[in-house]
Amino acid sequence: LMLHARRHVVGPADFNDCEAAEFGPVLRRVSDALQTATGAKRIYTCFMSESSPHLHVHLVPRLHDADVTGFDVFQLQARAKSGAVEAAGDDACRAIVDAVRADLAARPPSL
């Protein structure tokens, strides 16, 4: 899952005061919804702004039975493309997105 800044910024240091005040509650609430939808042990959060100079915050669920932890979790997409691990199917991904959307609609972030 990715969060995108509405305004073009490279990172949180570029937020204005209002954006900075909203970022934490939104990140917390989306992380909670994703963790609930996936049953993940934790949600890894990262942004780099290297390939695109715009803030994209990656939220990656780390499942209880995952054989990958820490920064290695960010290599899972490449491993799935190479066939080294099996990626979640479209239906499973869609179900997670639908669950996160429903959760956020029922309990929006407190701003």
Steps between C-alpha positions, in 0.01 A plus 500: 500500500629850429405839634558791263536861606227715346743783438836445332755452777811286508467409867347600834757779543315678217157483668338821613376504861150378410634210290744404777219500757287271281773259392541313830131431563444391138805271502393349834143440387591352159763277665239375747248430223762311296613299802140409578427403138809280465547368853862614470737486794614853412490752219833613360496862384753658267549780252808575292401746225781371278335370184239776515559827687154495658396362839365145471483325837513121464311296760600135485330240721740257665304184563558277804636215287717715271848365433616856425539780752649847520619672185489167311121536486549771239656241266184285497363661183818419308502148644138450393577623147788251477280215625701452820187562710133488416326836487151549633240467228284780366194381693690493830641847439159635404349354818765674712445833323123467544543420871734796554261735317203378703692534825612855414147597394360369829776657711672787317824644639450756777644828380 
